[in-house]
Short mmCIF file of C-alpha atoms in Angstrom, two decimals:
data_model
loop_
_atom_site.label_atom_id
_atom_site.label_comp_id
_atom_site.label_asym_id
_atom_site.label_seq_id
_atom_site.Cartn_x
_atom_site.Cartn_y
_atom_site.Cartn_z
CA MET A 8 -184.43 -58.75 -105.25
CA ALA A 9 -184.73 -54.93 -105.22
CA PHE A 10 -183.62 -52.74 -107.93
CA SER A 11 -183.84 -49.25 -108.55
CA LEU A 12 -181.77 -46.30 -110.02
CA PHE A 13 -180.56 -42.86 -109.53
CA PRO A 14 -182.05 -40.43 -112.14
CA GLN A 15 -180.95 -42.16 -115.40
CA ALA A 16 -182.14 -45.60 -116.67
CA SER A 17 -179.55 -45.81 -119.31
CA LYS A 18 -178.41 -49.50 -120.31
CA ALA A 19 -175.10 -47.90 -121.43
CA GLN A 20 -171.94 -48.80 -119.42
CA LEU A 21 -171.47 -46.30 -116.32
CA LYS A 22 -168.37 -44.42 -116.71
CA VAL A 23 -166.24 -41.71 -114.34
CA GLY A 24 -168.78 -39.32 -113.10
CA ASP A 25 -172.08 -41.40 -113.02
CA LYS A 26 -173.75 -42.00 -109.98
CA ILE A 27 -174.02 -45.92 -109.36
CA PRO A 28 -177.43 -47.33 -109.18
CA THR A 29 -178.72 -48.58 -106.16
CA PHE A 30 -178.94 -52.50 -105.51
CA THR A 31 -179.85 -55.19 -103.20
CA LEU A 32 -178.20 -58.44 -103.70
CA PRO A 33 -177.38 -61.65 -101.39
CA ASP A 34 -174.11 -61.99 -100.24
CA GLN A 35 -172.09 -65.43 -99.77
CA ASN A 36 -173.44 -65.89 -96.32
CA GLY A 37 -177.18 -65.37 -97.89
CA GLN A 38 -177.42 -61.85 -96.02
CA GLN A 39 -178.93 -59.27 -98.22
CA PHE A 40 -176.68 -56.51 -98.92
CA ASN A 41 -178.18 -52.99 -99.94
CA VAL A 42 -175.58 -50.80 -101.58
CA ALA A 43 -177.52 -47.59 -100.62
CA ASN A 44 -176.35 -48.41 -96.74
CA GLU A 45 -172.86 -48.10 -97.88
CA ILE A 46 -173.32 -44.52 -99.84
CA GLY A 47 -172.16 -41.81 -97.98
CA LYS A 48 -170.11 -43.92 -95.59
CA ARG A 49 -167.03 -45.07 -97.34
CA PRO A 50 -165.52 -45.44 -100.95
CA MET A 51 -166.35 -48.78 -102.57
CA VAL A 52 -164.57 -51.07 -104.97
CA ILE A 53 -167.00 -52.95 -106.97
CA TYR A 54 -165.64 -55.45 -109.59
CA PHE A 55 -167.41 -57.87 -111.78
CA TYR A 56 -166.02 -60.82 -112.71
CA PRO A 57 -167.32 -64.08 -114.75
CA LYS A 58 -167.40 -67.07 -112.51
CA ASP A 59 -166.13 -68.60 -109.55
CA ASP A 60 -163.04 -70.96 -109.23
CA THR A 61 -161.81 -70.36 -112.62
CA PRO A 62 -157.95 -69.58 -113.40
CA GLY A 63 -158.32 -65.59 -113.68
CA CYS A 64 -160.80 -64.87 -111.23
CA THR A 65 -159.37 -66.84 -109.00
CA LYS A 66 -156.20 -64.67 -109.12
CA GLU A 67 -158.15 -61.52 -109.36
CA ALA A 68 -160.19 -62.39 -106.07
CA CYS A 69 -156.68 -63.66 -104.38
CA SER A 70 -154.82 -60.38 -105.46
CA PHE A 71 -157.82 -58.49 -103.79
CA ARG A 72 -157.44 -60.66 -100.92
CA ASP A 73 -153.60 -60.17 -100.68
CA SER A 74 -154.24 -56.39 -101.13
CA PHE A 75 -157.31 -56.44 -98.77
CA GLU A 76 -155.41 -54.70 -95.67
CA GLU A 77 -154.32 -51.83 -98.16
CA PHE A 78 -158.15 -51.37 -99.07
CA SER A 79 -159.09 -51.25 -95.55
CA ASP A 80 -156.29 -48.50 -94.55
CA LEU A 81 -157.89 -46.47 -97.37
CA GLY A 82 -161.27 -47.00 -95.93
CA ALA A 83 -162.55 -48.75 -98.79
CA ILE A 84 -164.76 -51.91 -98.94
CA VAL A 85 -164.30 -54.54 -101.89
CA ILE A 86 -167.09 -56.12 -103.34
CA GLY A 87 -167.03 -58.80 -105.94
CA ILE A 88 -170.43 -59.40 -108.18
CA SER A 89 -170.91 -62.36 -110.56
CA SER A 90 -173.79 -64.57 -111.45
CA GLY A 91 -172.80 -67.53 -109.51
CA SER A 92 -174.98 -68.51 -106.35
CA VAL A 93 -174.89 -67.75 -102.78
CA ALA A 94 -173.45 -71.48 -102.40
CA SER A 95 -170.83 -71.02 -105.06
CA HIS A 96 -169.59 -68.14 -103.55
CA LYS A 97 -169.69 -69.37 -100.22
CA LYS A 98 -167.46 -72.24 -101.24
CA PHE A 99 -165.00 -69.81 -103.24
CA ALA A 100 -164.51 -67.66 -100.33
CA GLU A 101 -163.95 -70.08 -97.91
CA LYS A 102 -161.46 -72.20 -100.35
CA TYR A 103 -159.27 -68.99 -100.90
CA LYS A 104 -160.00 -67.28 -97.44
CA LEU A 105 -161.73 -64.04 -99.26
CA PRO A 106 -162.43 -61.45 -96.90
CA PHE A 107 -164.65 -59.24 -98.68
CA THR A 108 -168.36 -59.65 -99.89
CA LEU A 109 -168.97 -61.50 -103.01
CA LEU A 110 -172.80 -61.03 -104.04
CA ALA A 111 -175.07 -63.53 -106.20
CA ASP A 112 -176.14 -61.39 -109.50
CA GLU A 113 -177.82 -64.83 -110.74
CA SER A 114 -180.17 -62.94 -113.01
CA ASN A 115 -177.35 -60.35 -113.86
CA GLN A 116 -179.86 -57.67 -113.44
CA VAL A 117 -177.08 -55.61 -111.48
CA ARG A 118 -174.42 -56.25 -114.00
CA LYS A 119 -177.23 -54.98 -116.83
CA LEU A 120 -177.77 -51.87 -114.34
CA PHE A 121 -173.79 -50.83 -114.52
CA GLY A 122 -173.71 -51.60 -118.56
CA VAL A 123 -170.81 -54.24 -117.68
CA PRO A 124 -170.10 -55.54 -121.54
CA LYS A 125 -169.67 -58.86 -122.35
CA THR A 126 -166.26 -60.34 -123.86
CA PHE A 127 -167.37 -62.75 -126.74
CA VAL A 128 -169.77 -64.75 -124.90
CA LEU A 129 -168.32 -64.55 -121.39
CA PRO A 130 -169.37 -62.24 -118.65
CA GLY A 131 -167.11 -59.12 -118.60
CA ARG A 132 -164.42 -58.35 -116.11
CA VAL A 133 -164.90 -54.70 -115.12
CA THR A 134 -164.17 -52.86 -111.74
CA TYR A 135 -165.42 -49.53 -110.45
CA VAL A 136 -163.80 -47.65 -107.79
CA VAL A 137 -166.73 -45.45 -106.41
CA ASP A 138 -166.14 -42.40 -103.67
CA LYS A 139 -168.02 -42.12 -100.45
CA ASN A 140 -170.73 -40.44 -102.12
CA GLY A 141 -171.59 -43.23 -104.71
CA ILE A 142 -169.71 -41.39 -107.81
CA ILE A 143 -167.59 -43.65 -109.91
CA ILE A 144 -163.92 -42.19 -110.25
CA HIS A 145 -162.63 -44.66 -112.11
CA TYR A 146 -163.17 -47.86 -113.90
CA PHE A 147 -160.99 -50.41 -115.24
CA ASN A 148 -161.95 -53.18 -118.24
CA SER A 149 -159.47 -55.89 -118.74
CA MET A 150 -160.58 -59.79 -119.26
CA THR A 151 -157.32 -61.04 -119.26
CA ASN A 152 -155.12 -58.72 -116.68
CA ALA A 153 -156.90 -59.76 -113.95
CA ALA A 154 -154.52 -58.89 -111.28
CA GLN A 155 -154.29 -55.41 -112.61
CA HIS A 156 -157.67 -54.40 -111.40
CA VAL A 157 -156.30 -54.42 -107.71
CA GLN A 158 -153.60 -51.96 -108.79
CA GLU A 159 -155.77 -49.61 -110.74
CA SER A 160 -158.09 -49.75 -107.71
CA LEU A 161 -155.58 -48.91 -105.19
CA THR A 162 -154.05 -46.03 -107.60
CA ALA A 163 -157.41 -44.46 -108.12
CA LEU A 164 -158.30 -44.33 -104.03
CA LYS A 165 -155.00 -42.75 -103.25
CA LYS A 166 -155.81 -40.11 -105.66
CA GLN A 167 -158.90 -39.02 -104.25
#
């Protein structure tokens, strides 16, 4: 896995106006996904979630799935990231027919690059909406309202 940052190497949570760090992680099919290949092409919705196939994470993933066409119509790609393995992500994506990319951040390095906070002992649930230049235009942090991440993302994309 390769990790690099644009100018800042801060451990603080990224915020609106920050450029996202570059990273490469394996997707649910074992293919390497390099976020730098997407910057300059289209907006991204990058959401961090605690664990595959748990009630809140399933609700969130299925909400993104159910709105996938709307994201596509806005030119955006959806990327889910958790510490689950490639195999876990593949099973999760197949079980719920998820049409978007799930990335395996098993060492939590990308989560740390973004500064995603923990909620108690659980990894946080944070969504970043990123413009096509790699700049964060919106973020939403809510552990309990999983489905709202989708609405927040769509609203932010429509405003840009």
